[in-house]
Amino acid sequence: MKILITGSAGFIGSHLAEALVTSGHEIIGIDSFLPNYAREVKEANISGLLDNDRFTFMERTLIDPSWLGEIDFDIVVHLAALPGVRQSWGTSFSDYVENNVLATQRLLEVLKNRTGVRLVHVSSSSVYGDRDESPLTEDLPPEPISPYAITKESAERLVKLYSKQYGLSSVILRLFTVYGPRQRPDMAIYRFIKAVSKGGEVEIYGSGSMHRDFTFVVDVVRGILSAVERDIRDEIINIGSGRAESVERVVYMIGEMLGKEVKVRRVGMMPGDVKGTLASIDKARGLLDYQPGVEIREGIEKQIIWMREAAII
Ligand code: UGA
């Protein structure tokens, strides 16, 4: 199949492109190189793909989607977004609206006229908000508590609206705190490994009971791949590990693995952060035959190896 991946130079997009190329698909990868972290890092993410005959890369934005008219594809995996929960307050909100809401709407305007094209839309666990129910099941109504999560929920609503109005075949995947090689530098595990290895202080936000369903990127990619290859439509599906780990335990685990002392500075709860997440993955198991296989310790080890190889630590 011919697959368009938006955000293909990002953390998850670059892994997905590699997996899809290996599975024999033809990939058109686009990325606008948003400046949320260094362009060189994103270029390095796709450097191993550029020589592959089945991978074509283009630097493009969805804000002006006129270039899409000349491109032929069967499926779009829409990963492009401005990510980051805690950074989305204040003046940066307009960038979140532009890149998460407007860009999605412009893509949908193109897709509404393409018969037979499918959309795999990538969303976020943050749309659930701060709630007592656990695990989080897809039927819970979104209650976002950060500006970022509001833009991700809006994008989901647009996907559902265009699908209903124009018969677009779409599926929405909600990813839970993804980690592993190429993780974004603003994310917790990256920051923790870097700080601990350099003997610096780790900042832990909120109380010791903050927890996340940390999901290894290879498991996430398997879930997306399965959604690409199966004709599932009009569904919202969680992609998590199905296990929660406290942020504090992750920090001490990293200290143990690196053989370094951990220095912790406790900082208050950050606005927009939810206290905990845990995905119900029953639906993913049933519809996608999804089976996350990477346990947190093994995943962090792989991220440490990558951070060494990339000379980050
Ligand atoms: C992550 C991504 O950054 C979002 O783009 C994505 O939408 C979201 O997952 C998701 O699940 O959908 P987040 O869960 O905040 O958001 O991921 P991390 O930045 O890795 O933070 C994980 C936890 O560590 C949070 O509880 C955070 O408060 C905490 N943290 C983070 C710290 O205690 N200290 C830090 O220095 C950084």
PDB file of C-alpha atoms in Angstrom, residues 9-304:
ATOM      1  CA  ALA A   9      10.699  12.843  11.082  1.00  0.00           C
ATOM      2  CA  GLY A  10       9.430  12.788  14.655  1.00  0.00           C
ATOM      3  CA  PHE A  11      10.005  10.268  17.422  1.00  0.00           C
ATOM      4  CA  ILE A  12       7.106   7.937  16.616  1.00  0.00           C
ATOM      5  CA  GLY A  13       6.784   8.832  12.908  1.00  0.00           C
ATOM      6  CA  SER A  14      10.340   7.810  12.074  1.00  0.00           C
ATOM      7  CA  HIS A  15       9.959   4.424  13.800  1.00  0.00           C
ATOM      8  CA  LEU A  16       6.632   3.871  12.050  1.00  0.00           C
ATOM      9  CA  ALA A  17       8.117   4.716   8.640  1.00  0.00           C
ATOM     10  CA  GLU A  18      10.887   2.154   9.203  1.00  0.00           C
ATOM     11  CA  ALA A  19       8.406  -0.546  10.212  1.00  0.00           C
ATOM     12  CA  LEU A  20       6.079   0.125   7.276  1.00  0.00           C
ATOM     13  CA  VAL A  21       8.928   0.140   4.758  1.00  0.00           C
ATOM     14  CA  THR A  22      10.137  -3.181   6.213  1.00  0.00           C
ATOM     15  CA  SER A  23       6.603  -4.585   5.821  1.00  0.00           C
ATOM     16  CA  GLY A  24       6.793  -3.813   2.094  1.00  0.00           C
ATOM     17  CA  HIS A  25       4.725  -0.623   1.972  1.00  0.00           C
ATOM     18  CA  GLU A  26       5.595   2.465  -0.025  1.00  0.00           C
ATOM     19  CA  ILE A  27       5.912   5.527   2.201  1.00  0.00           C
ATOM     20  CA  ILE A  28       5.642   9.238   1.538  1.00  0.00           C
ATOM     21  CA  GLY A  29       6.884  10.937   4.681  1.00  0.00           C
ATOM     22  CA  ILE A  30       6.267  14.602   5.313  1.00  0.00           C
ATOM     23  CA  ASP A  31       7.402  16.834   8.142  1.00  0.00           C
ATOM     24  CA  SER A  32       7.380  20.596   8.612  1.00  0.00           C
ATOM     25  CA  PHE A  33      10.239  20.526  11.154  1.00  0.00           C
ATOM     26  CA  LEU A  34       8.403  22.447  13.856  1.00  0.00           C
ATOM     27  CA  PRO A  35      10.982  24.114  16.109  1.00  0.00           C
ATOM     28  CA  ASN A  36       9.846  22.390  19.336  1.00  0.00           C
ATOM     29  CA  TYR A  37      13.296  20.721  19.333  1.00  0.00           C
ATOM     30  CA  ALA A  38      16.364  20.791  17.117  1.00  0.00           C
ATOM     31  CA  ARG A  39      15.881  20.157  13.420  1.00  0.00           C
ATOM     32  CA  GLU A  40      19.146  18.149  13.365  1.00  0.00           C
ATOM     33  CA  VAL A  41      17.612  15.634  15.776  1.00  0.00           C
ATOM     34  CA  LYS A  42      14.630  15.114  13.469  1.00  0.00           C
ATOM     35  CA  GLU A  43      16.923  14.850  10.438  1.00  0.00           C
ATOM     36  CA  ALA A  44      18.929  12.192  12.265  1.00  0.00           C
ATOM     37  CA  ASN A  45      15.692  10.280  12.989  1.00  0.00           C
ATOM     38  CA  ILE A  46      15.086   9.706   9.262  1.00  0.00           C
ATOM     39  CA  SER A  47      18.696   9.520   8.106  1.00  0.00           C
ATOM     40  CA  GLY A  48      18.573   5.722   7.854  1.00  0.00           C
ATOM     41  CA  LEU A  49      15.507   5.876   5.604  1.00  0.00           C
ATOM     42  CA  LEU A  50      16.556   8.372   2.972  1.00  0.00           C
ATOM     43  CA  ASP A  51      18.368   5.815   0.782  1.00  0.00           C
ATOM     44  CA  ASN A  52      15.429   3.433   0.787  1.00  0.00           C
ATOM     45  CA  ASP A  53      13.613   3.224  -2.565  1.00  0.00           C
ATOM     46  CA  ARG A  54      10.300   2.713  -0.807  1.00  0.00           C
ATOM     47  CA  PHE A  55      10.627   5.940   1.223  1.00  0.00           C
ATOM     48  CA  THR A  56      10.153   9.442  -0.185  1.00  0.00           C
ATOM     49  CA  PHE A  57      10.600  12.402   2.122  1.00  0.00           C
ATOM     50  CA  MET A  58       9.252  15.908   1.606  1.00  0.00           C
ATOM     51  CA  GLU A  59       9.453  18.945   3.853  1.00  0.00           C
ATOM     52  CA  ARG A  60       5.862  20.173   3.818  1.00  0.00           C
ATOM     53  CA  THR A  61       3.267  21.794   6.066  1.00  0.00           C
ATOM     54  CA  LEU A  62      -0.417  20.897   6.299  1.00  0.00           C
ATOM     55  CA  ILE A  63      -1.307  24.541   6.882  1.00  0.00           C
ATOM     56  CA  ASP A  64      -0.887  24.982   3.122  1.00  0.00           C
ATOM     57  CA  PRO A  65      -1.929  21.564   1.784  1.00  0.00           C
ATOM     58  CA  SER A  66      -1.928  22.535  -1.933  1.00  0.00           C
ATOM     59  CA  TRP A  67       0.994  20.109  -2.577  1.00  0.00           C
ATOM     60  CA  LEU A  68      -1.262  17.208  -1.511  1.00  0.00           C
ATOM     61  CA  GLY A  69      -3.228  17.519  -4.762  1.00  0.00           C
ATOM     62  CA  GLU A  70      -0.415  15.902  -6.745  1.00  0.00           C
ATOM     63  CA  ILE A  71       0.152  13.026  -4.366  1.00  0.00           C
ATOM     64  CA  ASP A  72      -1.423   9.640  -4.579  1.00  0.00           C
ATOM     65  CA  PHE A  73      -1.894   7.420  -1.485  1.00  0.00           C
ATOM     66  CA  ASP A  74      -4.238   4.798   0.001  1.00  0.00           C
ATOM     67  CA  ILE A  75      -3.846   5.616   3.692  1.00  0.00           C
ATOM     68  CA  VAL A  76      -2.757   8.571   5.807  1.00  0.00           C
ATOM     69  CA  VAL A  77      -1.294   8.116   9.267  1.00  0.00           C
ATOM     70  CA  HIS A  78      -1.673  11.554  10.806  1.00  0.00           C
ATOM     71  CA  LEU A  79       0.979  11.916  13.501  1.00  0.00           C
ATOM     72  CA  ALA A  80       2.024  15.504  12.863  1.00  0.00           C
ATOM     73  CA  ALA A  81       1.274  17.699  15.864  1.00  0.00           C
ATOM     74  CA  LEU A  82       2.791  20.130  18.300  1.00  0.00           C
ATOM     75  CA  PRO A  83       3.161  17.889  21.364  1.00  0.00           C
ATOM     76  CA  GLY A  84       3.712  18.635  25.057  1.00  0.00           C
ATOM     77  CA  VAL A  85       1.155  19.020  27.819  1.00  0.00           C
ATOM     78  CA  ARG A  86       2.798  21.460  30.234  1.00  0.00           C
ATOM     79  CA  GLN A  87       4.121  23.816  27.547  1.00  0.00           C
ATOM     80  CA  SER A  88       0.712  24.557  26.047  1.00  0.00           C
ATOM     81  CA  TRP A  89      -0.396  27.386  28.363  1.00  0.00           C
ATOM     82  CA  GLY A  90       0.030  31.080  27.611  1.00  0.00           C
ATOM     83  CA  THR A  91       1.001  32.570  24.282  1.00  0.00           C
ATOM     84  CA  SER A  92       2.099  29.227  22.789  1.00  0.00           C
ATOM     85  CA  PHE A  93      -1.553  28.143  22.606  1.00  0.00           C
ATOM     86  CA  SER A  94      -1.954  29.701  19.155  1.00  0.00           C
ATOM     87  CA  ASP A  95       0.796  27.371  17.871  1.00  0.00           C
ATOM     88  CA  TYR A  96      -1.046  24.391  19.364  1.00  0.00           C
ATOM     89  CA  VAL A  97      -4.289  25.459  17.698  1.00  0.00           C
ATOM     90  CA  GLU A  98      -2.541  25.969  14.368  1.00  0.00           C
ATOM     91  CA  ASN A  99      -0.614  22.697  14.335  1.00  0.00           C
ATOM     92  CA  ASN A 100      -3.098  20.386  16.039  1.00  0.00           C
ATOM     93  CA  VAL A 101      -6.514  21.738  15.055  1.00  0.00           C
ATOM     94  CA  LEU A 102      -6.129  23.823  11.893  1.00  0.00           C
ATOM     95  CA  ALA A 103      -3.594  21.463  10.282  1.00  0.00           C
ATOM     96  CA  THR A 104      -5.926  18.501  10.913  1.00  0.00           C
ATOM     97  CA  GLN A 105      -8.909  20.365   9.458  1.00  0.00           C
ATOM     98  CA  ARG A 106      -6.911  21.284   6.331  1.00  0.00           C
ATOM     99  CA  LEU A 107      -5.869  17.659   5.871  1.00  0.00           C
ATOM    100  CA  LEU A 108      -9.492  16.543   6.281  1.00  0.00           C
ATOM    101  CA  GLU A 109     -10.612  19.073   3.634  1.00  0.00           C
ATOM    102  CA  VAL A 110      -8.322  17.297   1.156  1.00  0.00           C
ATOM    103  CA  LEU A 111      -9.318  13.800   2.271  1.00  0.00           C
ATOM    104  CA  LYS A 112     -13.071  14.454   1.999  1.00  0.00           C
ATOM    105  CA  ASN A 113     -12.733  14.477  -1.801  1.00  0.00           C
ATOM    106  CA  ARG A 114     -10.619  11.322  -2.061  1.00  0.00           C
ATOM    107  CA  THR A 115     -12.729   8.230  -2.350  1.00  0.00           C
ATOM    108  CA  GLY A 116     -11.256   5.060  -0.890  1.00  0.00           C
ATOM    109  CA  VAL A 117      -8.599   6.795   1.224  1.00  0.00           C
ATOM    110  CA  ARG A 118      -8.380   5.759   4.902  1.00  0.00           C
ATOM    111  CA  LEU A 119      -7.191   7.860   7.820  1.00  0.00           C
ATOM    112  CA  VAL A 120      -5.427   6.544  10.919  1.00  0.00           C
ATOM    113  CA  HIS A 121      -5.542   9.542  13.225  1.00  0.00           C
ATOM    114  CA  VAL A 122      -3.156   9.609  16.176  1.00  0.00           C
ATOM    115  CA  SER A 123      -4.471  11.150  19.374  1.00  0.00           C
ATOM    116  CA  SER A 124      -3.440  11.285  23.002  1.00  0.00           C
ATOM    117  CA  SER A 125      -4.319   9.759  26.364  1.00  0.00           C
ATOM    118  CA  SER A 126      -4.381  13.319  27.702  1.00  0.00           C
ATOM    119  CA  VAL A 127      -7.902  13.808  26.312  1.00  0.00           C
ATOM    120  CA  TYR A 128      -9.271  11.685  29.201  1.00  0.00           C
ATOM    121  CA  GLY A 129      -8.222  14.313  31.755  1.00  0.00           C
ATOM    122  CA  ASP A 130      -7.885  13.776  35.490  1.00  0.00           C
ATOM    123  CA  ARG A 131     -10.331  11.128  36.553  1.00  0.00           C
ATOM    124  CA  ASP A 132     -11.026   8.475  39.145  1.00  0.00           C
ATOM    125  CA  GLU A 133     -11.855   5.688  36.697  1.00  0.00           C
ATOM    126  CA  SER A 134      -9.000   3.269  36.050  1.00  0.00           C
ATOM    127  CA  PRO A 135      -8.187   1.709  33.665  1.00  0.00           C
ATOM    128  CA  LEU A 136      -9.298   4.306  31.133  1.00  0.00           C
ATOM    129  CA  THR A 137     -11.761   2.860  28.658  1.00  0.00           C
ATOM    130  CA  GLU A 138     -12.550   4.439  25.300  1.00  0.00           C
ATOM    131  CA  ASP A 139     -16.221   5.025  26.204  1.00  0.00           C
ATOM    132  CA  LEU A 140     -15.328   7.585  28.911  1.00  0.00           C
ATOM    133  CA  PRO A 141     -16.134  11.096  27.706  1.00  0.00           C
ATOM    134  CA  PRO A 142     -13.053  13.301  27.228  1.00  0.00           C
ATOM    135  CA  GLU A 143     -12.454  15.881  29.969  1.00  0.00           C
ATOM    136  CA  PRO A 144      -9.181  17.563  28.985  1.00  0.00           C
ATOM    137  CA  ILE A 145      -7.388  19.633  31.630  1.00  0.00           C
ATOM    138  CA  SER A 146      -4.629  21.191  29.491  1.00  0.00           C
ATOM    139  CA  PRO A 147      -4.774  23.478  26.454  1.00  0.00           C
ATOM    140  CA  TYR A 148      -2.805  20.812  24.521  1.00  0.00           C
ATOM    141  CA  ALA A 149      -5.362  18.130  25.353  1.00  0.00           C
ATOM    142  CA  ILE A 150      -8.155  20.460  24.265  1.00  0.00           C
ATOM    143  CA  THR A 151      -6.517  20.779  20.830  1.00  0.00           C
ATOM    144  CA  LYS A 152      -6.125  16.970  20.618  1.00  0.00           C
ATOM    145  CA  GLU A 153      -9.772  16.446  21.547  1.00  0.00           C
ATOM    146  CA  SER A 154     -10.807  19.067  18.968  1.00  0.00           C
ATOM    147  CA  ALA A 155      -8.817  17.229  16.308  1.00  0.00           C
ATOM    148  CA  GLU A 156     -10.597  13.974  17.225  1.00  0.00           C
ATOM    149  CA  ARG A 157     -13.954  15.722  16.915  1.00  0.00           C
ATOM    150  CA  LEU A 158     -13.036  17.070  13.489  1.00  0.00           C
ATOM    151  CA  VAL A 159     -12.039  13.585  12.334  1.00  0.00           C
ATOM    152  CA  LYS A 160     -15.379  12.186  13.522  1.00  0.00           C
ATOM    153  CA  LEU A 161     -17.301  15.070  11.954  1.00  0.00           C
ATOM    154  CA  TYR A 162     -15.648  14.774   8.518  1.00  0.00           C
ATOM    155  CA  SER A 163     -15.994  10.995   8.615  1.00  0.00           C
ATOM    156  CA  LYS A 164     -19.722  11.257   9.290  1.00  0.00           C
ATOM    157  CA  GLN A 165     -20.371  14.048   6.808  1.00  0.00           C
ATOM    158  CA  TYR A 166     -18.226  12.798   3.922  1.00  0.00           C
ATOM    159  CA  GLY A 167     -18.024   9.042   4.511  1.00  0.00           C
ATOM    160  CA  LEU A 168     -14.285   9.153   5.193  1.00  0.00           C
ATOM    161  CA  SER A 169     -13.011   5.887   6.665  1.00  0.00           C
ATOM    162  CA  SER A 170     -11.134   6.726   9.858  1.00  0.00           C
ATOM    163  CA  VAL A 171      -9.884   5.219  13.080  1.00  0.00           C
ATOM    164  CA  ILE A 172      -8.557   7.158  16.095  1.00  0.00           C
ATOM    165  CA  LEU A 173      -5.707   5.783  18.221  1.00  0.00           C
ATOM    166  CA  ARG A 174      -5.037   7.257  21.677  1.00  0.00           C
ATOM    167  CA  LEU A 175      -1.375   6.768  22.573  1.00  0.00           C
ATOM    168  CA  PHE A 176      -0.183   6.615  26.196  1.00  0.00           C
ATOM    169  CA  THR A 177       3.138   8.332  27.168  1.00  0.00           C
ATOM    170  CA  VAL A 178       5.429   6.772  24.578  1.00  0.00           C
ATOM    171  CA  TYR A 179       9.130   6.267  25.368  1.00  0.00           C
ATOM    172  CA  GLY A 180      12.143   4.530  23.844  1.00  0.00           C
ATOM    173  CA  PRO A 181      14.942   5.368  21.388  1.00  0.00           C
ATOM    174  CA  ARG A 182      14.494   8.838  19.771  1.00  0.00           C
ATOM    175  CA  GLN A 183      12.173  10.034  22.539  1.00  0.00           C
ATOM    176  CA  ARG A 184      11.563  13.792  22.492  1.00  0.00           C
ATOM    177  CA  PRO A 185      14.001  15.725  24.694  1.00  0.00           C
ATOM    178  CA  ASP A 186      11.200  17.399  26.676  1.00  0.00           C
ATOM    179  CA  MET A 187       9.753  14.095  27.895  1.00  0.00           C
ATOM    180  CA  ALA A 188      10.241  12.626  31.354  1.00  0.00           C
ATOM    181  CA  ILE A 189      12.334   9.492  30.735  1.00  0.00           C
ATOM    182  CA  TYR A 190      14.737  11.360  28.417  1.00  0.00           C
ATOM    183  CA  ARG A 191      15.167  14.133  30.997  1.00  0.00           C
ATOM    184  CA  PHE A 192      15.615  11.668  33.863  1.00  0.00           C
ATOM    185  CA  ILE A 193      18.269   9.571  32.070  1.00  0.00           C
ATOM    186  CA  LYS A 194      20.174  12.700  31.041  1.00  0.00           C
ATOM    187  CA  ALA A 195      20.077  14.311  34.493  1.00  0.00           C
ATOM    188  CA  VAL A 196      20.980  11.139  36.432  1.00  0.00           C
ATOM    189  CA  SER A 197      23.835  10.197  34.097  1.00  0.00           C
ATOM    190  CA  LYS A 198      25.344  13.667  34.408  1.00  0.00           C
ATOM    191  CA  GLY A 199      24.958  13.705  38.204  1.00  0.00           C
ATOM    192  CA  GLY A 200      22.378  16.486  38.064  1.00  0.00           C
ATOM    193  CA  GLU A 201      19.068  16.868  39.864  1.00  0.00           C
ATOM    194  CA  VAL A 202      15.897  15.221  38.657  1.00  0.00           C
ATOM    195  CA  GLU A 203      12.740  17.257  39.040  1.00  0.00           C
ATOM    196  CA  ILE A 204       9.708  15.205  40.035  1.00  0.00           C
ATOM    197  CA  TYR A 205       6.444  17.037  39.533  1.00  0.00           C
ATOM    198  CA  GLY A 206       3.515  16.498  41.888  1.00  0.00           C
ATOM    199  CA  SER A 207       3.368  13.801  44.540  1.00  0.00           C
ATOM    200  CA  GLY A 208       5.188  10.480  44.632  1.00  0.00           C
ATOM    201  CA  SER A 209       2.029   8.775  43.464  1.00  0.00           C
ATOM    202  CA  MET A 210       2.010  10.367  39.990  1.00  0.00           C
ATOM    203  CA  HIS A 211       1.881   7.489  37.544  1.00  0.00           C
ATOM    204  CA  ARG A 212       1.774   6.852  33.829  1.00  0.00           C
ATOM    205  CA  ASP A 213       1.075   4.022  31.471  1.00  0.00           C
ATOM    206  CA  PHE A 214       4.524   4.281  29.839  1.00  0.00           C
ATOM    207  CA  THR A 215       4.396   2.553  26.446  1.00  0.00           C
ATOM    208  CA  PHE A 216       7.452   1.416  24.515  1.00  0.00           C
ATOM    209  CA  VAL A 217       7.648   2.852  21.013  1.00  0.00           C
ATOM    210  CA  VAL A 218       7.997  -0.534  19.272  1.00  0.00           C
ATOM    211  CA  ASP A 219       4.731  -1.702  20.855  1.00  0.00           C
ATOM    212  CA  VAL A 220       3.040   1.533  19.765  1.00  0.00           C
ATOM    213  CA  VAL A 221       4.310   1.084  16.217  1.00  0.00           C
ATOM    214  CA  ARG A 222       2.937  -2.479  16.139  1.00  0.00           C
ATOM    215  CA  GLY A 223      -0.463  -1.105  17.181  1.00  0.00           C
ATOM    216  CA  ILE A 224      -0.419   1.566  14.464  1.00  0.00           C
ATOM    217  CA  LEU A 225       0.747  -0.972  11.870  1.00  0.00           C
ATOM    218  CA  SER A 226      -2.147  -3.220  12.732  1.00  0.00           C
ATOM    219  CA  ALA A 227      -4.606  -0.301  12.392  1.00  0.00           C
ATOM    220  CA  VAL A 228      -3.090   0.464   8.981  1.00  0.00           C
ATOM    221  CA  GLU A 229      -3.433  -3.099   7.731  1.00  0.00           C
ATOM    222  CA  ARG A 230      -6.962  -3.810   9.026  1.00  0.00           C
ATOM    223  CA  ASP A 231     -10.110  -2.254   7.686  1.00  0.00           C
ATOM    224  CA  ILE A 232     -11.400  -0.899  10.996  1.00  0.00           C
ATOM    225  CA  ARG A 233     -13.428   2.298  10.929  1.00  0.00           C
ATOM    226  CA  ASP A 234     -15.279   4.677  13.260  1.00  0.00           C
ATOM    227  CA  GLU A 235     -13.471   3.402  16.335  1.00  0.00           C
ATOM    228  CA  ILE A 236     -11.385   5.011  19.066  1.00  0.00           C
ATOM    229  CA  ILE A 237      -8.719   2.624  20.364  1.00  0.00           C
ATOM    230  CA  ASN A 238      -6.245   3.019  23.253  1.00  0.00           C
ATOM    231  CA  ILE A 239      -2.638   2.041  22.577  1.00  0.00           C
ATOM    232  CA  GLY A 240      -0.943   1.658  25.955  1.00  0.00           C
ATOM    233  CA  SER A 241       1.055  -0.953  27.802  1.00  0.00           C
ATOM    234  CA  GLY A 242      -1.851  -1.791  30.094  1.00  0.00           C
ATOM    235  CA  ARG A 243       0.446  -1.279  33.115  1.00  0.00           C
ATOM    236  CA  ALA A 244       1.089   1.829  35.179  1.00  0.00           C
ATOM    237  CA  GLU A 245       4.373   2.798  36.809  1.00  0.00           C
ATOM    238  CA  SER A 246       4.966   5.600  39.284  1.00  0.00           C
ATOM    239  CA  VAL A 247       7.177   8.423  38.039  1.00  0.00           C
ATOM    240  CA  GLU A 248       9.238   8.125  41.203  1.00  0.00           C
ATOM    241  CA  ARG A 249       9.924   4.411  40.681  1.00  0.00           C
ATOM    242  CA  VAL A 250      11.017   5.095  37.121  1.00  0.00           C
ATOM    243  CA  VAL A 251      13.540   7.661  38.382  1.00  0.00           C
ATOM    244  CA  TYR A 252      15.074   5.210  40.895  1.00  0.00           C
ATOM    245  CA  MET A 253      15.069   2.417  38.306  1.00  0.00           C
ATOM    246  CA  ILE A 254      17.106   4.674  35.999  1.00  0.00           C
ATOM    247  CA  GLY A 255      19.558   5.426  38.842  1.00  0.00           C
ATOM    248  CA  GLU A 256      19.992   1.679  39.445  1.00  0.00           C
ATOM    249  CA  MET A 257      20.519   0.921  35.764  1.00  0.00           C
ATOM    250  CA  LEU A 258      23.087   3.681  35.347  1.00  0.00           C
ATOM    251  CA  GLY A 259      24.750   2.817  38.656  1.00  0.00           C
ATOM    252  CA  LYS A 260      24.400   6.441  39.743  1.00  0.00           C
ATOM    253  CA  GLU A 261      23.084   8.193  42.797  1.00  0.00           C
ATOM    254  CA  VAL A 262      19.730   9.868  42.237  1.00  0.00           C
ATOM    255  CA  LYS A 263      19.258  13.453  43.389  1.00  0.00           C
ATOM    256  CA  VAL A 264      15.617  14.431  43.443  1.00  0.00           C
ATOM    257  CA  ARG A 265      14.092  17.863  43.672  1.00  0.00           C
ATOM    258  CA  ARG A 266      10.367  17.807  44.315  1.00  0.00           C
ATOM    259  CA  VAL A 267       8.457  20.401  42.423  1.00  0.00           C
ATOM    260  CA  GLY A 268       4.729  21.042  42.758  1.00  0.00           C
ATOM    261  CA  MET A 269       2.146  19.607  40.453  1.00  0.00           C
ATOM    262  CA  MET A 270       2.407  21.214  37.007  1.00  0.00           C
ATOM    263  CA  PRO A 271      -0.754  22.779  35.572  1.00  0.00           C
ATOM    264  CA  GLY A 272      -2.256  20.529  32.914  1.00  0.00           C
ATOM    265  CA  ASP A 273      -0.719  17.287  34.225  1.00  0.00           C
ATOM    266  CA  VAL A 274      -3.100  14.484  35.125  1.00  0.00           C
ATOM    267  CA  LYS A 275      -2.294  12.495  38.267  1.00  0.00           C
ATOM    268  CA  GLY A 276      -2.319   9.152  36.581  1.00  0.00           C
ATOM    269  CA  THR A 277      -3.027   7.158  33.447  1.00  0.00           C
ATOM    270  CA  LEU A 278      -3.603   3.475  32.830  1.00  0.00           C
ATOM    271  CA  ALA A 279      -4.967   2.260  29.503  1.00  0.00           C
ATOM    272  CA  SER A 280      -7.584  -0.378  29.087  1.00  0.00           C
ATOM    273  CA  ILE A 281      -6.186  -2.275  26.106  1.00  0.00           C
ATOM    274  CA  ASP A 282      -9.013  -4.802  25.756  1.00  0.00           C
ATOM    275  CA  LYS A 283     -10.364  -3.062  22.676  1.00  0.00           C
ATOM    276  CA  ALA A 284      -6.923  -2.935  21.031  1.00  0.00           C
ATOM    277  CA  ARG A 285      -6.467  -6.641  21.825  1.00  0.00           C
ATOM    278  CA  GLY A 286      -9.819  -7.494  20.280  1.00  0.00           C
ATOM    279  CA  LEU A 287      -9.750  -5.279  17.187  1.00  0.00           C
ATOM    280  CA  LEU A 288      -6.024  -5.043  16.437  1.00  0.00           C
ATOM    281  CA  ASP A 289      -4.713  -8.257  17.962  1.00  0.00           C
ATOM    282  CA  TYR A 290      -2.481  -5.877  19.915  1.00  0.00           C
ATOM    283  CA  GLN A 291      -0.131  -7.382  22.485  1.00  0.00           C
ATOM    284  CA  PRO A 292       2.399  -5.045  24.082  1.00  0.00           C
ATOM    285  CA  GLY A 293       5.492  -7.047  24.858  1.00  0.00           C
ATOM    286  CA  VAL A 294       8.108  -4.688  26.246  1.00  0.00           C
ATOM    287  CA  GLU A 295       8.376  -4.369  30.002  1.00  0.00           C
ATOM    288  CA  ILE A 296       9.444  -0.966  31.389  1.00  0.00           C
ATOM    289  CA  ARG A 297      12.928  -1.997  32.553  1.00  0.00           C
ATOM    290  CA  GLU A 298      13.772  -3.516  29.172  1.00  0.00           C
ATOM    291  CA  GLY A 299      12.408  -0.443  27.368  1.00  0.00           C
ATOM    292  CA  ILE A 300      14.382   2.005  29.497  1.00  0.00           C
ATOM    293  CA  GLU A 301      17.518  -0.064  28.902  1.00  0.00           C
ATOM    294  CA  LYS A 302      16.990   0.306  25.148  1.00  0.00           C
ATOM    295  CA  GLN A 303      16.492   4.056  25.532  1.00  0.00           C
ATOM    296  CA  ILE A 304      19.719   4.321  27.573  1.00  0.00           C
TER     297      ILE A 304
END
